[in-house]
Structures are given as structure tokens and as C-alpha cells.
PDB file of N, CA and C and ligand atoms in Angstrom:
ATOM      1  N   UNK A  64     -10.755   5.218  16.101  1.00 60.00           N
ATOM      2  CA  UNK A  64     -10.628   4.751  14.717  1.00 60.00           C
ATOM      3  C   UNK A  64     -11.969   4.251  14.211  1.00 60.00           C
ATOM      4  N   UNK A  65     -12.261   4.599  12.968  1.00 71.00           N
ATOM      5  CA  UNK A  65     -13.533   4.175  12.389  1.00 71.00           C
ATOM      6  C   UNK A  65     -13.546   2.677  12.111  1.00 71.00           C
ATOM      7  N   UNK A  66     -14.722   2.102  12.282  1.00 85.00           N
ATOM      8  CA  UNK A  66     -14.863   0.674  12.040  1.00 85.00           C
ATOM      9  C   UNK A  66     -15.131   0.426  10.553  1.00 85.00           C
ATOM     10  N   UNK A  67     -14.480  -0.576  10.000  1.00 87.00           N
ATOM     11  CA  UNK A  67     -14.711  -0.927   8.601  1.00 87.00           C
ATOM     12  C   UNK A  67     -16.013  -1.714   8.504  1.00 87.00           C
ATOM     13  N   UNK A  68     -16.901  -1.248   7.656  1.00 90.00           N
ATOM     14  CA  UNK A  68     -18.165  -1.960   7.433  1.00 90.00           C
ATOM     15  C   UNK A  68     -18.044  -2.793   6.166  1.00 90.00           C
ATOM     16  N   UNK A  69     -18.868  -3.819   6.075  1.00 93.00           N
ATOM     17  CA  UNK A  69     -18.995  -4.511   4.791  1.00 93.00           C
ATOM     18  C   UNK A  69     -20.037  -3.749   3.982  1.00 93.00           C
ATOM     19  N   UNK A  70     -19.635  -3.274   2.811  1.00 97.00           N
ATOM     20  CA  UNK A  70     -20.578  -2.514   1.996  1.00 97.00           C
ATOM     21  C   UNK A  70     -21.073  -3.388   0.849  1.00 97.00           C
ATOM     22  N   UNK A  71     -22.200  -2.989   0.280  1.00 97.00           N
ATOM     23  CA  UNK A  71     -22.778  -3.748  -0.832  1.00 97.00           C
ATOM     24  C   UNK A  71     -22.282  -3.241  -2.169  1.00 97.00           C
ATOM     25  N   UNK A  72     -22.708  -3.934  -3.233  1.00 98.00           N
ATOM     26  CA  UNK A  72     -22.273  -3.584  -4.584  1.00 98.00           C
ATOM     27  C   UNK A  72     -22.631  -2.144  -4.933  1.00 98.00           C
ATOM     28  N   UNK A  73     -23.856  -1.738  -4.572  1.00 97.00           N
ATOM     29  CA  UNK A  73     -24.317  -0.419  -4.959  1.00 97.00           C
ATOM     30  C   UNK A  73     -23.415   0.662  -4.367  1.00 97.00           C
ATOM     31  N   UNK A  74     -23.101   0.490  -3.097  1.00 97.00           N
ATOM     32  CA  UNK A  74     -22.259   1.462  -2.416  1.00 97.00           C
ATOM     33  C   UNK A  74     -20.838   1.449  -2.981  1.00 97.00           C
ATOM     34  N   UNK A  75     -20.345   0.256  -3.260  1.00 97.00           N
ATOM     35  CA  UNK A  75     -18.990   0.139  -3.811  1.00 97.00           C
ATOM     36  C   UNK A  75     -18.901   0.836  -5.168  1.00 97.00           C
ATOM     37  N   UNK A  76     -19.912   0.621  -6.014  1.00 97.00           N
ATOM     38  CA  UNK A  76     -19.891   1.231  -7.347  1.00 97.00           C
ATOM     39  C   UNK A  76     -20.082   2.741  -7.262  1.00 97.00           C
ATOM     40  N   UNK A  77     -20.884   3.191  -6.292  1.00 97.00           N
ATOM     41  CA  UNK A  77     -21.052   4.626  -6.093  1.00 97.00           C
ATOM     42  C   UNK A  77     -19.734   5.304  -5.761  1.00 97.00           C
ATOM     43  N   UNK A  78     -18.875   4.578  -5.047  1.00 97.00           N
ATOM     44  CA  UNK A  78     -17.599   5.164  -4.631  1.00 97.00           C
ATOM     45  C   UNK A  78     -16.480   4.867  -5.600  1.00 97.00           C
ATOM     46  N   UNK A  79     -16.769   4.073  -6.634  1.00 97.00           N
ATOM     47  CA  UNK A  79     -15.699   3.563  -7.487  1.00 97.00           C
ATOM     48  C   UNK A  79     -14.851   4.684  -8.098  1.00 97.00           C
ATOM     49  N   UNK A  80     -15.494   5.700  -8.635  1.00 95.00           N
ATOM     50  CA  UNK A  80     -14.748   6.762  -9.311  1.00 95.00           C
ATOM     51  C   UNK A  80     -13.930   7.594  -8.334  1.00 95.00           C
ATOM     52  N   UNK A  81     -14.513   7.869  -7.169  1.00 96.00           N
ATOM     53  CA  UNK A  81     -13.739   8.570  -6.144  1.00 96.00           C
ATOM     54  C   UNK A  81     -12.578   7.706  -5.690  1.00 96.00           C
ATOM     55  N   UNK A  82     -12.832   6.406  -5.613  1.00 96.00           N
ATOM     56  CA  UNK A  82     -11.773   5.473  -5.224  1.00 96.00           C
ATOM     57  C   UNK A  82     -10.627   5.525  -6.231  1.00 96.00           C
ATOM     58  N   UNK A  83     -10.964   5.485  -7.514  1.00 94.00           N
ATOM     59  CA  UNK A  83      -9.929   5.497  -8.553  1.00 94.00           C
ATOM     60  C   UNK A  83      -9.207   6.847  -8.609  1.00 94.00           C
ATOM     61  N   UNK A  84      -9.917   7.906  -8.202  1.00 93.00           N
ATOM     62  CA  UNK A  84      -9.290   9.231  -8.182  1.00 93.00           C
ATOM     63  C   UNK A  84      -8.563   9.495  -6.865  1.00 93.00           C
ATOM     64  N   UNK A  85      -8.550   8.507  -5.983  1.00 94.00           N
ATOM     65  CA  UNK A  85      -7.898   8.632  -4.667  1.00 94.00           C
ATOM     66  C   UNK A  85      -8.507   9.765  -3.865  1.00 94.00           C
ATOM     67  N   UNK A  86      -9.821   9.876  -3.930  1.00 97.00           N
ATOM     68  CA  UNK A  86     -10.483  10.955  -3.204  1.00 97.00           C
ATOM     69  C   UNK A  86     -11.259  10.478  -1.990  1.00 97.00           C
ATOM     70  N   UNK A  87     -11.079   9.215  -1.626  1.00 97.00           N
ATOM     71  CA  UNK A  87     -11.766   8.687  -0.452  1.00 97.00           C
ATOM     72  C   UNK A  87     -10.840   8.740   0.754  1.00 97.00           C
ATOM     73  N   UNK A  88     -11.451   8.906   1.936  1.00 96.00           N
ATOM     74  CA  UNK A  88     -10.613   8.824   3.126  1.00 96.00           C
ATOM     75  C   UNK A  88     -10.270   7.355   3.403  1.00 96.00           C
ATOM     76  N   UNK A  89      -9.355   7.172   4.324  1.00 95.00           N
ATOM     77  CA  UNK A  89      -8.813   5.845   4.618  1.00 95.00           C
ATOM     78  C   UNK A  89      -9.900   4.786   4.832  1.00 95.00           C
ATOM     79  N   UNK A  90     -10.899   5.120   5.661  1.00 96.00           N
ATOM     80  CA  UNK A  90     -11.925   4.138   6.000  1.00 96.00           C
ATOM     81  C   UNK A  90     -12.752   3.748   4.790  1.00 96.00           C
ATOM     82  N   UNK A  91     -13.217   4.750   4.054  1.00 96.00           N
ATOM     83  CA  UNK A  91     -14.070   4.479   2.894  1.00 96.00           C
ATOM     84  C   UNK A  91     -13.304   3.743   1.809  1.00 96.00           C
ATOM     85  N   UNK A  92     -12.028   4.077   1.663  1.00 97.00           N
ATOM     86  CA  UNK A  92     -11.198   3.400   0.673  1.00 97.00           C
ATOM     87  C   UNK A  92     -11.024   1.917   1.044  1.00 97.00           C
ATOM     88  N   UNK A  93     -10.765   1.674   2.332  1.00 97.00           N
ATOM     89  CA  UNK A  93     -10.587   0.303   2.788  1.00 97.00           C
ATOM     90  C   UNK A  93     -11.878  -0.494   2.595  1.00 97.00           C
ATOM     91  N   UNK A  94     -13.015   0.144   2.828  1.00 97.00           N
ATOM     92  CA  UNK A  94     -14.298  -0.538   2.638  1.00 97.00           C
ATOM     93  C   UNK A  94     -14.485  -0.952   1.182  1.00 97.00           C
ATOM     94  N   UNK A  95     -14.117  -0.073   0.260  1.00 97.00           N
ATOM     95  CA  UNK A  95     -14.213  -0.423  -1.159  1.00 97.00           C
ATOM     96  C   UNK A  95     -13.253  -1.569  -1.476  1.00 97.00           C
ATOM     97  N   UNK A  96     -12.029  -1.471  -0.957  1.00 97.00           N
ATOM     98  CA  UNK A  96     -11.044  -2.531  -1.208  1.00 97.00           C
ATOM     99  C   UNK A  96     -11.523  -3.872  -0.673  1.00 97.00           C
ATOM    100  N   UNK A  97     -12.108  -3.854   0.520  1.00 97.00           N
ATOM    101  CA  UNK A  97     -12.644  -5.088   1.098  1.00 97.00           C
ATOM    102  C   UNK A  97     -13.719  -5.684   0.192  1.00 97.00           C
ATOM    103  N   UNK A  98     -14.586  -4.818  -0.328  1.00 97.00           N
ATOM    104  CA  UNK A  98     -15.648  -5.303  -1.200  1.00 97.00           C
ATOM    105  C   UNK A  98     -15.066  -5.886  -2.486  1.00 97.00           C
ATOM    106  N   UNK A  99     -14.076  -5.212  -3.054  1.00 97.00           N
ATOM    107  CA  UNK A  99     -13.483  -5.704  -4.304  1.00 97.00           C
ATOM    108  C   UNK A  99     -12.802  -7.058  -4.099  1.00 97.00           C
ATOM    109  N   UNK A 100     -12.349  -7.311  -2.863  1.00 97.00           N
ATOM    110  CA  UNK A 100     -11.704  -8.594  -2.592  1.00 97.00           C
ATOM    111  C   UNK A 100     -12.701  -9.745  -2.611  1.00 97.00           C
ATOM    112  N   UNK A 101     -13.933  -9.450  -2.189  1.00 97.00           N
ATOM    113  CA  UNK A 101     -14.900 -10.547  -2.077  1.00 97.00           C
ATOM    114  C   UNK A 101     -15.878 -10.571  -3.235  1.00 97.00           C
ATOM    115  N   UNK A 102     -15.906  -9.519  -4.057  1.00 97.00           N
ATOM    116  CA  UNK A 102     -16.930  -9.452  -5.102  1.00 97.00           C
ATOM    117  C   UNK A 102     -16.273  -9.402  -6.474  1.00 97.00           C
ATOM    118  N   UNK A 103     -16.341 -10.509  -7.189  1.00 97.00           N
ATOM    119  CA  UNK A 103     -15.678 -10.619  -8.478  1.00 97.00           C
ATOM    120  C   UNK A 103     -16.253  -9.635  -9.500  1.00 97.00           C
ATOM    121  N   UNK A 104     -17.561  -9.434  -9.457  1.00 97.00           N
ATOM    122  CA  UNK A 104     -18.179  -8.589 -10.479  1.00 97.00           C
ATOM    123  C   UNK A 104     -17.763  -7.114 -10.298  1.00 97.00           C
ATOM    124  N   UNK A 105     -17.716  -6.651  -9.068  1.00 97.00           N
ATOM    125  CA  UNK A 105     -17.257  -5.279  -8.835  1.00 97.00           C
ATOM    126  C   UNK A 105     -15.765  -5.160  -9.087  1.00 97.00           C
ATOM    127  N   UNK A 106     -15.039  -6.238  -8.814  1.00 98.00           N
ATOM    128  CA  UNK A 106     -13.592  -6.218  -9.045  1.00 98.00           C
ATOM    129  C   UNK A 106     -13.297  -6.024 -10.534  1.00 98.00           C
ATOM    130  N   UNK A 107     -13.983  -6.789 -11.395  1.00 97.00           N
ATOM    131  CA  UNK A 107     -13.712  -6.637 -12.828  1.00 97.00           C
ATOM    132  C   UNK A 107     -14.194  -5.283 -13.324  1.00 97.00           C
ATOM    133  N   UNK A 108     -15.273  -4.784 -12.728  1.00 97.00           N
ATOM    134  CA  UNK A 108     -15.739  -3.447 -13.086  1.00 97.00           C
ATOM    135  C   UNK A 108     -14.685  -2.392 -12.747  1.00 97.00           C
ATOM    136  N   UNK A 109     -14.089  -2.539 -11.578  1.00 97.00           N
ATOM    137  CA  UNK A 109     -13.057  -1.601 -11.139  1.00 97.00           C
ATOM    138  C   UNK A 109     -11.829  -1.674 -12.047  1.00 97.00           C
ATOM    139  N   UNK A 110     -11.434  -2.897 -12.420  1.00 96.00           N
ATOM    140  CA  UNK A 110     -10.290  -3.074 -13.310  1.00 96.00           C
ATOM    141  C   UNK A 110     -10.562  -2.429 -14.662  1.00 96.00           C
ATOM    142  N   UNK A 111     -11.790  -2.618 -15.152  1.00 95.00           N
ATOM    143  CA  UNK A 111     -12.189  -2.046 -16.433  1.00 95.00           C
ATOM    144  C   UNK A 111     -12.099  -0.518 -16.395  1.00 95.00           C
ATOM    145  N   UNK A 112     -12.674   0.074 -15.357  1.00 94.00           N
ATOM    146  CA  UNK A 112     -12.660   1.539 -15.237  1.00 94.00           C
ATOM    147  C   UNK A 112     -11.240   2.067 -15.086  1.00 94.00           C
ATOM    148  N   UNK A 113     -10.410   1.290 -14.389  1.00 92.00           N
ATOM    149  CA  UNK A 113      -9.024   1.695 -14.169  1.00 92.00           C
ATOM    150  C   UNK A 113      -8.285   1.758 -15.503  1.00 92.00           C
ATOM    151  N   UNK A 114      -8.477   0.706 -16.339  1.00 92.00           N
ATOM    152  CA  UNK A 114      -7.814   0.679 -17.647  1.00 92.00           C
ATOM    153  C   UNK A 114      -8.323   1.804 -18.534  1.00 92.00           C
ATOM    154  N   UNK A 115      -9.635   2.001 -18.519  1.00 90.00           N
ATOM    155  CA  UNK A 115     -10.253   3.047 -19.336  1.00 90.00           C
ATOM    156  C   UNK A 115      -9.708   4.413 -18.943  1.00 90.00           C
ATOM    157  N   UNK A 116      -9.647   4.655 -17.658  1.00 85.00           N
ATOM    158  CA  UNK A 116      -9.144   5.902 -17.122  1.00 85.00           C
ATOM    159  C   UNK A 116      -7.683   6.108 -17.519  1.00 85.00           C
ATOM    160  N   UNK A 117      -6.882   5.062 -17.424  1.00 82.00           N
ATOM    161  CA  UNK A 117      -5.490   5.139 -17.810  1.00 82.00           C
ATOM    162  C   UNK A 117      -5.345   5.521 -19.270  1.00 82.00           C
ATOM    163  N   UNK A 118      -6.200   4.931 -20.104  1.00 80.00           N
ATOM    164  CA  UNK A 118      -6.142   5.208 -21.527  1.00 80.00           C
ATOM    165  C   UNK A 118      -6.543   6.652 -21.816  1.00 80.00           C
ATOM    166  N   UNK A 119      -7.597   7.145 -21.166  1.00 73.00           N
ATOM    167  CA  UNK A 119      -8.045   8.519 -21.375  1.00 73.00           C
ATOM    168  C   UNK A 119      -6.969   9.500 -20.954  1.00 73.00           C
ATOM    169  N   UNK A 120      -6.308   9.222 -19.845  1.00 71.00           N
ATOM    170  CA  UNK A 120      -5.238  10.102 -19.374  1.00 71.00           C
ATOM    171  C   UNK A 120      -4.115  10.145 -20.388  1.00 71.00           C
ATOM    172  N   UNK A 121      -3.746   8.979 -20.943  1.00 71.00           N
ATOM    173  CA  UNK A 121      -2.676   8.911 -21.926  1.00 71.00           C
ATOM    174  C   UNK A 121      -3.040   9.720 -23.165  1.00 71.00           C
ATOM    175  N   UNK A 122      -4.275   9.569 -23.634  1.00 65.00           N
ATOM    176  CA  UNK A 122      -4.719  10.306 -24.815  1.00 65.00           C
ATOM    177  C   UNK A 122      -4.695  11.808 -24.541  1.00 65.00           C
ATOM    178  N   UNK A 123      -5.118  12.196 -23.336  1.00 64.00           N
ATOM    179  CA  UNK A 123      -5.197  13.611 -22.984  1.00 64.00           C
ATOM    180  C   UNK A 123      -3.849  14.310 -22.993  1.00 64.00           C
ATOM    181  N   UNK A 124      -2.774  13.562 -22.762  1.00 63.00           N
ATOM    182  CA  UNK A 124      -1.458  14.192 -22.693  1.00 63.00           C
ATOM    183  C   UNK A 124      -0.746  14.201 -24.042  1.00 63.00           C
ATOM    184  N   UNK A 125      -1.317  13.502 -25.013  1.00 60.00           N
ATOM    185  CA  UNK A 125      -0.674  13.480 -26.331  1.00 60.00           C
ATOM    186  C   UNK A 125      -0.922  14.783 -27.078  1.00 60.00           C
ATOM    187  N   UNK A 126       0.083  15.306 -27.761  1.00 61.00           N
ATOM    188  CA  UNK A 126      -0.138  16.504 -28.583  1.00 61.00           C
ATOM    189  C   UNK A 126      -1.041  16.146 -29.762  1.00 61.00           C
ATOM    190  N   UNK A 127      -1.744  17.127 -30.322  1.00 61.00           N
ATOM    191  CA  UNK A 127      -2.591  16.849 -31.485  1.00 61.00           C
ATOM    192  C   UNK A 127      -1.750  16.234 -32.597  1.00 61.00           C
ATOM    193  N   UNK A 128      -2.299  15.235 -33.242  1.00 69.00           N
ATOM    194  CA  UNK A 128      -1.510  14.520 -34.249  1.00 69.00           C
ATOM    195  C   UNK A 128      -1.386  15.314 -35.543  1.00 69.00           C
ATOM    196  N   UNK A 129      -0.384  14.989 -36.329  1.00 76.00           N
ATOM    197  CA  UNK A 129      -0.217  15.610 -37.641  1.00 76.00           C
ATOM    198  C   UNK A 129      -1.439  15.367 -38.511  1.00 76.00           C
ATOM    199  N   UNK A 130      -1.966  14.129 -38.369  1.00 77.00           N
ATOM    200  CA  UNK A 130      -3.139  13.767 -39.149  1.00 77.00           C
ATOM    201  C   UNK A 130      -4.285  14.739 -38.890  1.00 77.00           C
ATOM    202  N   UNK A 131      -4.479  15.098 -37.640  1.00 75.00           N
ATOM    203  CA  UNK A 131      -5.545  16.027 -37.277  1.00 75.00           C
ATOM    204  C   UNK A 131      -5.315  17.386 -37.944  1.00 75.00           C
ATOM    205  N   UNK A 132      -4.082  17.877 -37.901  1.00 77.00           N
ATOM    206  CA  UNK A 132      -3.752  19.157 -38.517  1.00 77.00           C
ATOM    207  C   UNK A 132      -3.981  19.130 -40.023  1.00 77.00           C
ATOM    208  N   UNK A 133      -3.584  18.020 -40.644  1.00 81.00           N
ATOM    209  CA  UNK A 133      -3.790  17.878 -42.093  1.00 81.00           C
ATOM    210  C   UNK A 133      -5.269  17.953 -42.447  1.00 81.00           C
ATOM    211  N   UNK A 134      -6.077  17.263 -41.622  1.00 82.00           N
ATOM    212  CA  UNK A 134      -7.509  17.256 -41.914  1.00 82.00           C
ATOM    213  C   UNK A 134      -8.110  18.653 -41.794  1.00 82.00           C
ATOM    214  N   UNK A 135      -7.668  19.418 -40.794  1.00 79.00           N
ATOM    215  CA  UNK A 135      -8.163  20.772 -40.614  1.00 79.00           C
ATOM    216  C   UNK A 135      -7.788  21.627 -41.812  1.00 79.00           C
ATOM    217  N   UNK A 136      -6.527  21.536 -42.237  1.00 82.00           N
ATOM    218  CA  UNK A 136      -6.090  22.336 -43.391  1.00 82.00           C
ATOM    219  C   UNK A 136      -6.859  21.933 -44.654  1.00 82.00           C
ATOM    220  N   UNK A 137      -7.124  20.646 -44.801  1.00 83.00           N
ATOM    221  CA  UNK A 137      -7.883  20.183 -45.955  1.00 83.00           C
ATOM    222  C   UNK A 137      -9.286  20.789 -45.946  1.00 83.00           C
ATOM    223  N   UNK A 138      -9.878  20.850 -44.753  1.00 83.00           N
ATOM    224  CA  UNK A 138     -11.221  21.417 -44.643  1.00 83.00           C
ATOM    225  C   UNK A 138     -11.203  22.913 -44.979  1.00 83.00           C
ATOM    226  N   UNK A 139     -10.121  23.590 -44.613  1.00 84.00           N
ATOM    227  CA  UNK A 139     -10.055  25.035 -44.783  1.00 84.00           C
ATOM    228  C   UNK A 139      -9.731  25.456 -46.205  1.00 84.00           C
ATOM    229  N   UNK A 140      -9.317  24.510 -47.049  1.00 82.00           N
ATOM    230  CA  UNK A 140      -9.035  24.935 -48.417  1.00 82.00           C
ATOM    231  C   UNK A 140      -8.166  23.990 -49.215  1.00 82.00           C
ATOM    232  N   UNK A 141      -7.973  22.800 -48.701  1.00 65.00           N
ATOM    233  CA  UNK A 141      -7.310  21.773 -49.481  1.00 65.00           C
ATOM    234  C   UNK A 141      -5.862  22.038 -49.821  1.00 65.00           C
ATOM    235  N   UNK A 142      -5.043  22.453 -48.843  1.00 55.00           N
ATOM    236  CA  UNK A 142      -3.608  22.576 -49.081  1.00 55.00           C
ATOM    237  C   UNK A 142      -2.971  21.218 -49.321  1.00 55.00           C
TER     238      UNK A 142
HETATM  239 ZN1   ZN B 264     -19.983  -6.036  -5.661  1.00 85.61          ZN
END
């Protein structure tokens, strides 16, 4: 079994996006989690990115709004 290392802020932030995408293996993920437990600044950064990511995903799944369609038609000839 791999040993968990204490990683620094730079390493934690480098892995942050892979961590949020669940693309890290068990050891690397645990190392990031350990760092987030002891480092308030990286923890809030991770929370921020998590919320941002959640919002982008939500927007991405929404169908184009009526407002958008209206604006396109207005541009094409003012219906
Ligand atoms: Zn940190």
C-alpha cells in the first residue's frame, strides 16, 4: 500500500481539478483530502471551485432559453 505523504499547497492546487473530477487514484486523492483538512486557504479554494463547477454543469444541461431564441430572431429580421 502506498504511503500517504503530506503535500504542500502548490501540489494540492495542481491536483484540485482532477480531484474534483474524481480522476485521482486513492492515494493521491487522500493526500489532497489530508491537505484540505489542515489548510484553510486551499479548503476554501476547493469549496469555491466545487460550487463554480456545480453551477457550470447546471447551466450546461439547461435547454436554450426562449429569451435567447427571441434575440436571435430579432437579429435576423425583427419578428
Ligand atoms: Zn494549502
